[in-house]
mmCIF file with all atom_site columns, C-alpha atoms in Angstrom:
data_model
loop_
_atom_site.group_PDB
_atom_site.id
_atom_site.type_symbol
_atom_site.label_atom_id
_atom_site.label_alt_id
_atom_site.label_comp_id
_atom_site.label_asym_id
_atom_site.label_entity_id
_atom_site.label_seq_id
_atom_site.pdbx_PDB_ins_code
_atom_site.Cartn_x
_atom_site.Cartn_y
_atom_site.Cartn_z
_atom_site.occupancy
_atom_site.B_iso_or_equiv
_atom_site.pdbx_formal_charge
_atom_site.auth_seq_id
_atom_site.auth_comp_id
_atom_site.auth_asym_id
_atom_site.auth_atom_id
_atom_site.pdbx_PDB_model_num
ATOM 1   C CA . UNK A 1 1   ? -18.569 -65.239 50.165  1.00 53.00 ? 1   UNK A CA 1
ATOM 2   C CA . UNK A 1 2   ? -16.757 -63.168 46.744  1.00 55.00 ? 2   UNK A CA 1
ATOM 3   C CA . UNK A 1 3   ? -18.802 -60.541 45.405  1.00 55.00 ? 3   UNK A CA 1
ATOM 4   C CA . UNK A 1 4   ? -20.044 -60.530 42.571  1.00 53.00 ? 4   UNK A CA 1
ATOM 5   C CA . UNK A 1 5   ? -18.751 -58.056 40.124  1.00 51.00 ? 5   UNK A CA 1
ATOM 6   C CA . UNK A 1 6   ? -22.242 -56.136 38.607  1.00 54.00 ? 6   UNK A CA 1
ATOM 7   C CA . UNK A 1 7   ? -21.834 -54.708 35.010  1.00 52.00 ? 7   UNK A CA 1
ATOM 8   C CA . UNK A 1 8   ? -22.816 -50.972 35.529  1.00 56.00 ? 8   UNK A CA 1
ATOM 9   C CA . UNK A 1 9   ? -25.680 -49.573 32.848  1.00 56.00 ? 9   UNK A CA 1
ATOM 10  C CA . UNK A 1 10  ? -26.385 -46.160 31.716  1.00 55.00 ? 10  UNK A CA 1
ATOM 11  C CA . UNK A 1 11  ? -30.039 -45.269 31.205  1.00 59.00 ? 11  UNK A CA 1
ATOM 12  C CA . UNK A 1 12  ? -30.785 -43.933 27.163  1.00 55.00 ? 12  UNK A CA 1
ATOM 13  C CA . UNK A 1 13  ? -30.958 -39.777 28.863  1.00 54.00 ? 13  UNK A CA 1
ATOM 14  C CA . UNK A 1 14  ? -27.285 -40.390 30.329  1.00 55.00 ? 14  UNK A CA 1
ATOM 15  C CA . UNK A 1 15  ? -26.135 -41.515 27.081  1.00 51.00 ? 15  UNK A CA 1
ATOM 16  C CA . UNK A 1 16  ? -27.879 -38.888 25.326  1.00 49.00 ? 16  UNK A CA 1
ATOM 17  C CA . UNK A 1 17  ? -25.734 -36.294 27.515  1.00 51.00 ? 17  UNK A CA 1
ATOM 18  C CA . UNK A 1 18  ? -22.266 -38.103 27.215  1.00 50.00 ? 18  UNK A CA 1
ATOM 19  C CA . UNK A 1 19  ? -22.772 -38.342 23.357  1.00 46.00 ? 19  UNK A CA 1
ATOM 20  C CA . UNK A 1 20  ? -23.537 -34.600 23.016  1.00 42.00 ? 20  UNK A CA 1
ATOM 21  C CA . UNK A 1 21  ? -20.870 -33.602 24.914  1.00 47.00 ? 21  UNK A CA 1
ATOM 22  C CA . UNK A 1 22  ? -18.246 -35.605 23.065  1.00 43.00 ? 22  UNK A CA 1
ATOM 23  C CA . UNK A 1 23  ? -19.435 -33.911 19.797  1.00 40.00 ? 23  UNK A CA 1
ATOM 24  C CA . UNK A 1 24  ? -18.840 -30.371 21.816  1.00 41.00 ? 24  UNK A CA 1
ATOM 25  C CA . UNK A 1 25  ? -15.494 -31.676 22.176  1.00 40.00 ? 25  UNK A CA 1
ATOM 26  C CA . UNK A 1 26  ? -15.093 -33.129 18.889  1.00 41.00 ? 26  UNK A CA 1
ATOM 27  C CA . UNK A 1 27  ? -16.348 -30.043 16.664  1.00 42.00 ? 27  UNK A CA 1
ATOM 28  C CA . UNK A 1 28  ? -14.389 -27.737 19.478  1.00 40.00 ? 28  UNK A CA 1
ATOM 29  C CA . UNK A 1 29  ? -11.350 -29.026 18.270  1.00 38.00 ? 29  UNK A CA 1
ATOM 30  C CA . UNK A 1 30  ? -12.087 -28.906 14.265  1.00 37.00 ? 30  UNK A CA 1
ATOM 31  C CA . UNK A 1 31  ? -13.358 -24.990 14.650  1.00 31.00 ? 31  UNK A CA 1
ATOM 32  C CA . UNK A 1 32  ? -10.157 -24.830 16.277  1.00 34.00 ? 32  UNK A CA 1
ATOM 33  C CA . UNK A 1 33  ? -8.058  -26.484 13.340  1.00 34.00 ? 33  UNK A CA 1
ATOM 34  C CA . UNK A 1 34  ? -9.829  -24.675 11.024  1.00 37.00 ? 34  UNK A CA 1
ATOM 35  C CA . UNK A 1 35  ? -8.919  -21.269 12.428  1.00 38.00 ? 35  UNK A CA 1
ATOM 36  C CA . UNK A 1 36  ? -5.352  -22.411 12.600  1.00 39.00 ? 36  UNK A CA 1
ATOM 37  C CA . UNK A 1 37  ? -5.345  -23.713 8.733   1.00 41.00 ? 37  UNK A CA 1
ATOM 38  C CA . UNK A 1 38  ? -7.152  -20.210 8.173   1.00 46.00 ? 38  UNK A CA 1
ATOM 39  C CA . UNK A 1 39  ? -4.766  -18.020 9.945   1.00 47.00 ? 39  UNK A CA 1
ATOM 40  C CA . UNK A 1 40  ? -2.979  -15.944 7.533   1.00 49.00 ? 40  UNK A CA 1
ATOM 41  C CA . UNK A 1 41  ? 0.848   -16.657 7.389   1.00 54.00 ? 41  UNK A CA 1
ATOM 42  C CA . UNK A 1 42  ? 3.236   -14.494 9.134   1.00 49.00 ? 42  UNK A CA 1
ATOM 43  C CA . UNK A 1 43  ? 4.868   -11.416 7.277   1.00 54.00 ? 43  UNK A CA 1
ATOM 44  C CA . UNK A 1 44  ? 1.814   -11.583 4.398   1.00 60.00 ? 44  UNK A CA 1
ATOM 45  C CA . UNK A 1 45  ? 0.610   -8.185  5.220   1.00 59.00 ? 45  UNK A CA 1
ATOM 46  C CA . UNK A 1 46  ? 3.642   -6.732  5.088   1.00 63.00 ? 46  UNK A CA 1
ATOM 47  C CA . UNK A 1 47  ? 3.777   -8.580  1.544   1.00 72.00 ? 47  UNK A CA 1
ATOM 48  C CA . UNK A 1 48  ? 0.712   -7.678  0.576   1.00 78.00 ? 48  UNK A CA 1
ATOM 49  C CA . UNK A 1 49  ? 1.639   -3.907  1.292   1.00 77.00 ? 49  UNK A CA 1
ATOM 50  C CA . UNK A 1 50  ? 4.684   -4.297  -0.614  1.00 80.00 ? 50  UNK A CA 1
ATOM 51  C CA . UNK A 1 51  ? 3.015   -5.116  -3.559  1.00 86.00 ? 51  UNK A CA 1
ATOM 52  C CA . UNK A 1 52  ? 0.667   -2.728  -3.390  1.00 83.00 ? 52  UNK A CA 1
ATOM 53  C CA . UNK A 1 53  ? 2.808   -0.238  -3.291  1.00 83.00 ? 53  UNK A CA 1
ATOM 54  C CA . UNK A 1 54  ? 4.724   -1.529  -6.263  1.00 83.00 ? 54  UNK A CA 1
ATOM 55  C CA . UNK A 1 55  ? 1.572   -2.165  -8.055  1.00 86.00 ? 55  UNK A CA 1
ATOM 56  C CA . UNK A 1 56  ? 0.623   1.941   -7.664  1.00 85.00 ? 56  UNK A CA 1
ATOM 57  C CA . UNK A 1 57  ? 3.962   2.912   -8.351  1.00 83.00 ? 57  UNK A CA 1
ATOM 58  C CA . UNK A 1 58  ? 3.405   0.714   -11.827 1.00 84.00 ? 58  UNK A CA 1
ATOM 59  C CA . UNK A 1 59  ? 0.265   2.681   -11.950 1.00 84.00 ? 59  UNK A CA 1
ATOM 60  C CA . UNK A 1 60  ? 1.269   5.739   -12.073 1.00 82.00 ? 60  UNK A CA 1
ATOM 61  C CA . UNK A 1 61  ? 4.246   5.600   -14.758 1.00 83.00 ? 61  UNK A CA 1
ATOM 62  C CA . UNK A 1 62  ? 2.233   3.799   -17.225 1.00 86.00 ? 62  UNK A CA 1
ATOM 63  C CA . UNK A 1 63  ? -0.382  6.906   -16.602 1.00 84.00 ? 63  UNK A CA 1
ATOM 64  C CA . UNK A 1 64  ? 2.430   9.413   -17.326 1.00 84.00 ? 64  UNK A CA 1
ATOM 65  C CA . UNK A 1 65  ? 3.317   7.591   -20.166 1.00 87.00 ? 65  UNK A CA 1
ATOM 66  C CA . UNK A 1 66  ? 0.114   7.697   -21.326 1.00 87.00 ? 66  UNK A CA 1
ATOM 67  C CA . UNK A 1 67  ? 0.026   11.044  -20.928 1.00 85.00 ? 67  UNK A CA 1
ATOM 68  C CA . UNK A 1 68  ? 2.971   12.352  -22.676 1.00 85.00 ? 68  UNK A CA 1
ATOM 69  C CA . UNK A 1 69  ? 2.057   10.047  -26.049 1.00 90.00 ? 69  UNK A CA 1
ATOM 70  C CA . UNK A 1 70  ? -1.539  12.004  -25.449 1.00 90.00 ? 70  UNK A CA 1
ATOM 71  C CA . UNK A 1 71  ? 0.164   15.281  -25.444 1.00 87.00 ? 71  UNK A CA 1
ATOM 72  C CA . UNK A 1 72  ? 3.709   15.112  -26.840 1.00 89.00 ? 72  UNK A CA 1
ATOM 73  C CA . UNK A 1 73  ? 6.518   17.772  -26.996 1.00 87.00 ? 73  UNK A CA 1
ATOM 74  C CA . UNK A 1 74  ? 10.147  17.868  -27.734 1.00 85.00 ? 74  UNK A CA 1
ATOM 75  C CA . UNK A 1 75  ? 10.965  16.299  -24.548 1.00 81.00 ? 75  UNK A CA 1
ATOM 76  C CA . UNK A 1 76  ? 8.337   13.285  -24.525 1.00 83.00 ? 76  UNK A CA 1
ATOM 77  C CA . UNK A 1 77  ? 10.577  10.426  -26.137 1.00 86.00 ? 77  UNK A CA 1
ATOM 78  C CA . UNK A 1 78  ? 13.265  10.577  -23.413 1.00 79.00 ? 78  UNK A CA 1
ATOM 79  C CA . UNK A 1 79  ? 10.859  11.201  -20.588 1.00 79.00 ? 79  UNK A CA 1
ATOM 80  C CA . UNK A 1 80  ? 9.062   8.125   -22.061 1.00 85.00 ? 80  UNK A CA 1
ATOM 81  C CA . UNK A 1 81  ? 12.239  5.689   -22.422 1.00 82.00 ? 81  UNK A CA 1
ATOM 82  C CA . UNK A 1 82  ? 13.217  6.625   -18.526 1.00 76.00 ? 82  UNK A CA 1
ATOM 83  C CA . UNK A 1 83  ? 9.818   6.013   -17.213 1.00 82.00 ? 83  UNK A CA 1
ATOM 84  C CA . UNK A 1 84  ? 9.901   2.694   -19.345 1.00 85.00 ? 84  UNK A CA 1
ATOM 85  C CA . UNK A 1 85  ? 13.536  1.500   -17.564 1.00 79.00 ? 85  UNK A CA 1
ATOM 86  C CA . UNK A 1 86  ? 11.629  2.543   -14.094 1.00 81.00 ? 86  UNK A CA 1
ATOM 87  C CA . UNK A 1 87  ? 8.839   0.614   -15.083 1.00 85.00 ? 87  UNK A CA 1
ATOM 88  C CA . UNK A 1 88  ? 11.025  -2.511  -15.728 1.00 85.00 ? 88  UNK A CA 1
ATOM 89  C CA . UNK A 1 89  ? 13.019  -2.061  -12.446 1.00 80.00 ? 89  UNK A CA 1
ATOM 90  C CA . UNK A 1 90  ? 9.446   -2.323  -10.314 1.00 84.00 ? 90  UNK A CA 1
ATOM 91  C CA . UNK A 1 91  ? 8.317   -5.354  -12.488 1.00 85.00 ? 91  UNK A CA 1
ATOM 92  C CA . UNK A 1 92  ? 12.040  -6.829  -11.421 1.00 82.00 ? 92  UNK A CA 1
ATOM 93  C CA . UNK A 1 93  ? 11.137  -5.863  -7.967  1.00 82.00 ? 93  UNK A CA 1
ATOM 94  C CA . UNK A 1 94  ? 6.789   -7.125  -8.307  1.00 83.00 ? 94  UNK A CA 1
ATOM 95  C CA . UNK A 1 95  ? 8.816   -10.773 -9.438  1.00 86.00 ? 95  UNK A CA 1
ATOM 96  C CA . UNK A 1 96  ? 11.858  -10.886 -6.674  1.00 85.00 ? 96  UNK A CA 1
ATOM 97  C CA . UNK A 1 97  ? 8.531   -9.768  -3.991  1.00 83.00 ? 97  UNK A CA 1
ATOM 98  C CA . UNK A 1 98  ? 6.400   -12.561 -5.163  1.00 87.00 ? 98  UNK A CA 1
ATOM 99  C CA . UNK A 1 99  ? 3.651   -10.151 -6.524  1.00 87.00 ? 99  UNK A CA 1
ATOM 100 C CA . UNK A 1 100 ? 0.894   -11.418 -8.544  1.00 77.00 ? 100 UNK A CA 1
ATOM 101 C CA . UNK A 1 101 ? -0.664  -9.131  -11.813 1.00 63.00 ? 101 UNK A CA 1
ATOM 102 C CA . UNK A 1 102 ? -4.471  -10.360 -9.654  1.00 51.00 ? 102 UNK A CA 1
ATOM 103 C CA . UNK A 1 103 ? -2.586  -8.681  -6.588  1.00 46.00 ? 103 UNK A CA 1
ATOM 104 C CA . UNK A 1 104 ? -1.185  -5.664  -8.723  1.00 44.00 ? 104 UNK A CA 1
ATOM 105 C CA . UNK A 1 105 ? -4.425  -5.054  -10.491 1.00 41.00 ? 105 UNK A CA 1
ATOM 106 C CA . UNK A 1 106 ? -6.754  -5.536  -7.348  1.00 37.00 ? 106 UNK A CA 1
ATOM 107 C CA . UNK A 1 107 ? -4.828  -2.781  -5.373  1.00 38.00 ? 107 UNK A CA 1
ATOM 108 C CA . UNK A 1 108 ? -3.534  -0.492  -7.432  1.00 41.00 ? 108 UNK A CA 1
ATOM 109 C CA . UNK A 1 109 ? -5.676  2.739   -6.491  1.00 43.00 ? 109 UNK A CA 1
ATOM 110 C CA . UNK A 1 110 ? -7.299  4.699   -9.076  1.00 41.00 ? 110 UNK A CA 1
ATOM 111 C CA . UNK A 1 111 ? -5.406  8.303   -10.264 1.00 41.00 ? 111 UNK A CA 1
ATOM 112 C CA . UNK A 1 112 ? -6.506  11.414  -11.066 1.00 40.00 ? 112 UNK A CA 1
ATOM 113 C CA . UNK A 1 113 ? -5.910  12.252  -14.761 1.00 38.00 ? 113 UNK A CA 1
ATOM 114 C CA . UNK A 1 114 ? -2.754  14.774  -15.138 1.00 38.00 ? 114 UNK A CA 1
ATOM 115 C CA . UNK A 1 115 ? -5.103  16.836  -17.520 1.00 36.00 ? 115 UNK A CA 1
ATOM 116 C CA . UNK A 1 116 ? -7.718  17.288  -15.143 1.00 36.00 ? 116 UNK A CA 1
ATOM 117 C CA . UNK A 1 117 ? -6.340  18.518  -11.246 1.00 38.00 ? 117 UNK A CA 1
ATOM 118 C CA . UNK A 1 118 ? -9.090  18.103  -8.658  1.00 37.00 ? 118 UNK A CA 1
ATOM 119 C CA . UNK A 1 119 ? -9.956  21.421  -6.766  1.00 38.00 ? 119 UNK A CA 1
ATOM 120 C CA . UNK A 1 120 ? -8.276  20.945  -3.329  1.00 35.00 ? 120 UNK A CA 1
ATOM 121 C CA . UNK A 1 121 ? -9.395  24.462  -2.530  1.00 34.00 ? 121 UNK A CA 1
ATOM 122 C CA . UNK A 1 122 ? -11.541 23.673  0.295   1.00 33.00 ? 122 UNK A CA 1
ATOM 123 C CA . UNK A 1 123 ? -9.664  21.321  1.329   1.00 34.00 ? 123 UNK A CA 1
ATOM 124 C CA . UNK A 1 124 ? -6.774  23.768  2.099   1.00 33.00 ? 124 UNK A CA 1
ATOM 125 C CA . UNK A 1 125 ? -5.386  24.284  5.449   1.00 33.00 ? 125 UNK A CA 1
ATOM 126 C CA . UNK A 1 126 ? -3.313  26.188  7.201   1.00 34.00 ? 126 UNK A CA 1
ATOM 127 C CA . UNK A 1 127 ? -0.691  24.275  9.291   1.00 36.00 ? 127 UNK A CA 1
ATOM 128 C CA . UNK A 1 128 ? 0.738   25.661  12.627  1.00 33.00 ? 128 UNK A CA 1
ATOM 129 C CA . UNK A 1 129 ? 4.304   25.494  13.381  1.00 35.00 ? 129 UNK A CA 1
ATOM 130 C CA . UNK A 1 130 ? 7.513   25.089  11.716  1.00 41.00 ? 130 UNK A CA 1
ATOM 131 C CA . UNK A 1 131 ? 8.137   25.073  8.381   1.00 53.00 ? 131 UNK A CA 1
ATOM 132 C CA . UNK A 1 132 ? 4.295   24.026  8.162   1.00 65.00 ? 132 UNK A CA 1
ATOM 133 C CA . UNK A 1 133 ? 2.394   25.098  4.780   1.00 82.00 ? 133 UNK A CA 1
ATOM 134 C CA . UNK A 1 134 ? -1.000  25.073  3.289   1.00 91.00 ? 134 UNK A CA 1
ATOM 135 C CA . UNK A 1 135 ? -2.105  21.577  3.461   1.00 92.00 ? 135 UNK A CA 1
ATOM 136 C CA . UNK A 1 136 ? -2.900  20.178  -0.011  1.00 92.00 ? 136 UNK A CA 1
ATOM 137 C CA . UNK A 1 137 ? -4.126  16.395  -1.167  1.00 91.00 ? 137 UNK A CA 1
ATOM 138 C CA . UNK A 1 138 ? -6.003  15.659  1.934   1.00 89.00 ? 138 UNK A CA 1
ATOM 139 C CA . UNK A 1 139 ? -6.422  11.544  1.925   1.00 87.00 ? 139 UNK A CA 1
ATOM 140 C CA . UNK A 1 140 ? -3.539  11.100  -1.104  1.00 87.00 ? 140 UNK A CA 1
ATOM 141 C CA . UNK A 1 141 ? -1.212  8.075   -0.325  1.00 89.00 ? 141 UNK A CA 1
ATOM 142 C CA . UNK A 1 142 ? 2.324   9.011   -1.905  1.00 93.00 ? 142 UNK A CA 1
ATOM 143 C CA . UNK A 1 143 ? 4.419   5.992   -3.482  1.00 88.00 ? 143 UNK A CA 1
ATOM 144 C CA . UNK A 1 144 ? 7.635   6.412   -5.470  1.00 86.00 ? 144 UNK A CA 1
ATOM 145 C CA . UNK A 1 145 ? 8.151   6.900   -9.292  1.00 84.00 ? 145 UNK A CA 1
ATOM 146 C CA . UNK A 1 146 ? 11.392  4.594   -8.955  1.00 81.00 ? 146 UNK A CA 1
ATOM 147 C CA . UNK A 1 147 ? 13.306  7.503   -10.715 1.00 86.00 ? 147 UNK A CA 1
ATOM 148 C CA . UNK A 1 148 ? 17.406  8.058   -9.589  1.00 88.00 ? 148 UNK A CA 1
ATOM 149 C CA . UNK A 1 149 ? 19.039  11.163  -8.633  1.00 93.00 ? 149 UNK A CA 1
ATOM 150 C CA . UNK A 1 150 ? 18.839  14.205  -5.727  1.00 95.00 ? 150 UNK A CA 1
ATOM 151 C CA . UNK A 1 151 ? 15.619  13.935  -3.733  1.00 96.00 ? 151 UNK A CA 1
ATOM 152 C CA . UNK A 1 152 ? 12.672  15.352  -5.579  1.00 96.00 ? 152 UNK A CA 1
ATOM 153 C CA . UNK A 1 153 ? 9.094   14.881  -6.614  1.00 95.00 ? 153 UNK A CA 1
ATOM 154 C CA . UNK A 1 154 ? 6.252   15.004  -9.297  1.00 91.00 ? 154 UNK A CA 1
ATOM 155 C CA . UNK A 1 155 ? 2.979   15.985  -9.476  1.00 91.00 ? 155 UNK A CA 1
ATOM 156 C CA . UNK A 1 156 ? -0.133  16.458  -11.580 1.00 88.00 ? 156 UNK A CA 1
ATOM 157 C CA . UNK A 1 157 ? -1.228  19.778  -9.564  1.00 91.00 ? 157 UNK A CA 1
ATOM 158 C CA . UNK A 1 158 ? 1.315   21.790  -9.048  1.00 93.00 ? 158 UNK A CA 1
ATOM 159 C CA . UNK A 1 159 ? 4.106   23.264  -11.504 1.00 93.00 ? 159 UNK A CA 1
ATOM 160 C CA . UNK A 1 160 ? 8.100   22.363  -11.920 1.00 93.00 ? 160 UNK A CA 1
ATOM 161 C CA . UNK A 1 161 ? 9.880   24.932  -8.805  1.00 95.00 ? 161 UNK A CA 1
ATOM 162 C CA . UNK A 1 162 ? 7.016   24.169  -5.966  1.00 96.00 ? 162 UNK A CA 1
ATOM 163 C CA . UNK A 1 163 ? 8.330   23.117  -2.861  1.00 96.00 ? 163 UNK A CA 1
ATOM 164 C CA . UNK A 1 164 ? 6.290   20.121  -1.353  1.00 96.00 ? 164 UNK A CA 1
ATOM 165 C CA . UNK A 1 165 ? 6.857   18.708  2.266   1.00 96.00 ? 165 UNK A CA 1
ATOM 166 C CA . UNK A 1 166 ? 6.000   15.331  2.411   1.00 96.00 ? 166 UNK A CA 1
ATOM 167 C CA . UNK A 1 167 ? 5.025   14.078  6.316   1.00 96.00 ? 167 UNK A CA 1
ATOM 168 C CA . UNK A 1 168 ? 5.143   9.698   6.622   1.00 96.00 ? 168 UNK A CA 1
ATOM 169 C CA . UNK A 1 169 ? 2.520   9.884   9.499   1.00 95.00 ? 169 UNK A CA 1
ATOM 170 C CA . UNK A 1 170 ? 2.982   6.572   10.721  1.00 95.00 ? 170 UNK A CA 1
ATOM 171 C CA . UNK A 1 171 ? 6.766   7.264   11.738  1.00 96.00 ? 171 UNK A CA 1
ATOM 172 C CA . UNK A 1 172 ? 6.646   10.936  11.761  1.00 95.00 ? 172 UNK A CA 1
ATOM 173 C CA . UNK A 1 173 ? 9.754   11.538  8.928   1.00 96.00 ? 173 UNK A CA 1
ATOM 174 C CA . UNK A 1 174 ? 9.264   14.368  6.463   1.00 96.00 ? 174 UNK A CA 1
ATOM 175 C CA . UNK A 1 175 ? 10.682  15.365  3.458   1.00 96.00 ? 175 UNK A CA 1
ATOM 176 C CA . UNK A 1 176 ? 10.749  18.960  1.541   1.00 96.00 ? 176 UNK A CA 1
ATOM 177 C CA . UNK A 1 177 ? 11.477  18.569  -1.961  1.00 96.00 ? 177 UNK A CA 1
ATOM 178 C CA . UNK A 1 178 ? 10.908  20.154  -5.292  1.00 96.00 ? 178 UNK A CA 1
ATOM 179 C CA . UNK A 1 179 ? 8.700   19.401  -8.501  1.00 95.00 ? 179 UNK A CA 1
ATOM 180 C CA . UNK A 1 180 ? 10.609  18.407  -11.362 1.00 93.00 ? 180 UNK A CA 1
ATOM 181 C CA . UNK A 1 181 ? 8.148   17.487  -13.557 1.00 89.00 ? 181 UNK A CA 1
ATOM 182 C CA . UNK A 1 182 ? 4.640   15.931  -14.336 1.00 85.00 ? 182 UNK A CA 1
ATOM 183 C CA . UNK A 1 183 ? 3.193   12.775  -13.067 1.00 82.00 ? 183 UNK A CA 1
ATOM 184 C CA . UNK A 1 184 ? -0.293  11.263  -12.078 1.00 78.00 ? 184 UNK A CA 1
ATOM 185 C CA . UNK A 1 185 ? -0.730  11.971  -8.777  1.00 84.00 ? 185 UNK A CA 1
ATOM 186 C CA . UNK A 1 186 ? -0.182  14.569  -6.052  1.00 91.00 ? 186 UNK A CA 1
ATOM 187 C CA . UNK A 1 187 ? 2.685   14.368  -5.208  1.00 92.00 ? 187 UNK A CA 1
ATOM 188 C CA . UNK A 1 188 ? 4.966   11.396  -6.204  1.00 91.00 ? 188 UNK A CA 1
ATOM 189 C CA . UNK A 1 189 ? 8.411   10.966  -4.488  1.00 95.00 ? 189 UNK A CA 1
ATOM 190 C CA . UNK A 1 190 ? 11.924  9.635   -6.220  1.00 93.00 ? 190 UNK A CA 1
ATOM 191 C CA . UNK A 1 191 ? 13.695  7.114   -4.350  1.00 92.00 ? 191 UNK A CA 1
ATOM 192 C CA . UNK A 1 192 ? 15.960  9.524   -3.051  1.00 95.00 ? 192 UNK A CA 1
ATOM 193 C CA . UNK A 1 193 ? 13.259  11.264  -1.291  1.00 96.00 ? 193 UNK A CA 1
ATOM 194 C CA . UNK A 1 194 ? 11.345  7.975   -0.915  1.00 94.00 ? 194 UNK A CA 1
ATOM 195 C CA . UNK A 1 195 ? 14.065  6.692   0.831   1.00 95.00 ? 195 UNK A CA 1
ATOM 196 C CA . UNK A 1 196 ? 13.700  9.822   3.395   1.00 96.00 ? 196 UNK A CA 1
ATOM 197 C CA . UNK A 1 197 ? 10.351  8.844   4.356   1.00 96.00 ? 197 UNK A CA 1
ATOM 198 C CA . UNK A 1 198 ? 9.562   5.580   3.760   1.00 93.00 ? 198 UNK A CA 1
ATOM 199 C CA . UNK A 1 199 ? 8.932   2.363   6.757   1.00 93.00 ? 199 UNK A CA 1
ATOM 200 C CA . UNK A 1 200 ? 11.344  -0.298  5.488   1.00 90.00 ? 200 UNK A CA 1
ATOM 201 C CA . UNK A 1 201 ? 10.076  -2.646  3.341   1.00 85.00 ? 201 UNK A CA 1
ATOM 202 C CA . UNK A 1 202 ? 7.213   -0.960  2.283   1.00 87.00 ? 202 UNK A CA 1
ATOM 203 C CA . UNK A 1 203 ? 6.545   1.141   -1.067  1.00 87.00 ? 203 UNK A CA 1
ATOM 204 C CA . UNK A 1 204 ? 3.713   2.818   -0.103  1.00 89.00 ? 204 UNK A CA 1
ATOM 205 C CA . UNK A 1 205 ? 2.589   5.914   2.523   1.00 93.00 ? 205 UNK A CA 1
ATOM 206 C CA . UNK A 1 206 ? -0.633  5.683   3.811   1.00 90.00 ? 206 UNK A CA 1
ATOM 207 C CA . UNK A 1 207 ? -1.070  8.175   5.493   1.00 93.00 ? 207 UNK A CA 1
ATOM 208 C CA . UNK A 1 208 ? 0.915   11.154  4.342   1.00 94.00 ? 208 UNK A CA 1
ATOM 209 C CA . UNK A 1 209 ? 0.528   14.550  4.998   1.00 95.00 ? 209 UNK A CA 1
ATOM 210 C CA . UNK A 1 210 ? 1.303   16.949  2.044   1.00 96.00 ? 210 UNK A CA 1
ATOM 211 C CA . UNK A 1 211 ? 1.988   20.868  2.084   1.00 96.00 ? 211 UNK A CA 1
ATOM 212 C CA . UNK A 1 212 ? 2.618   23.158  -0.332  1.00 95.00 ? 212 UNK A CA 1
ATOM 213 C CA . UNK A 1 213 ? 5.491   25.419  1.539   1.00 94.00 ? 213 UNK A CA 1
ATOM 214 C CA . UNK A 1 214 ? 6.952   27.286  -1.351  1.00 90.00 ? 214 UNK A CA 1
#
């Protein structure tokens, strides 16, 4: 005698279960969609640091232009128009990086005034080894001023002749250079010296170490 084939039924708990479980699945795979559409794109750190270092290298040539029409001397003009051509090179470089102003103005950190040097006296150390100096700027990030020529550096604290050794901590490559003149922070590097220090692709240290060894 055939059998008779017997449509199978699922009570209302077991549907209950299957139907929360396929929502599990279902909102599984949309958390999981959204953290992929939400993933930052590869290399935009590195961007984003590249910009930020432009954007406080900006920073602090408009603050020592500033400066010099504050206080002006024989000398100011010409300081002023080279700092103005360095200034248009980083904008050139800002555009060609795909820098926004919301970017540059966001991350650009805030400067010390040249007129008014913070006391790093008790923050001063003394630095074992080498040609190790008296530690100076503890926590300063060092950027370039975009300025040509031999390696050297500027500073707001310390006058034209000091001999600054600049330490890129996160690869460990120094620099000892001079100050040749006045700018808004610490100490800020030429591209020379820049170049001596820097991790490619990026325009701003970190975390630097900065002595004062002559």
């Amino acid at each position: 005698m055939p059998r008779t084939s017997r449509k199978r039924t699922l009570g209302p708990k077991k549907k209950l279960a299957l139907l929360v479980s396929a929502v599990a699945v279902a909102g599984g795979g949309a958390l999981a969609l959204a953290a992929t559409s939400n993933a930052a794109p590869a290399g935009q750190t590195q961007t984003s640091a590249v910009c930020e270092g432009l954007a406080t290298a900006l920073g602090n040539n408009e603050k020592f232009i500033e400066g010099q029409r504050a206080n002006p001397d024989a000398q100011s003009e010409a300081r002023i128009a080279n700092r103005e051509a360095v200034i248009a090179e980083i904008e050139r470089k800002q555009e060609a990086s795909g820098c926004t102003p919301e970017e540059s103005a966001q991350d650009t950190p805030a400067e010390q005034p040249a007129s008014a040097p913070a006391d790093t006296s008790g923050d001063a150390t003394e630095v074992a080894g080498g040609e190790g100096g008296e530690q100076v700027c503890a926590g300063s990030t060092v950027t370039l001023s975009g300025e040509a020529g031999a390696p050297a550096a500027s500073s707001n604290q310390f006058p034209a002749g000091t001999q600054l050794k600049v330490t890129n901590l996160d690869n460990n490559k120094s620099t000892t250079v001079e100050v040749t003149s006045t700018s808004g922070s610490c100490a800020l590097l030429n591209d020379a010296a820049f170049e001596q220090v820097r991790e490619p692709g990026k325009f701003l240290i970190r975390r630097a170490l900065i002595e004062k060894v002559g």
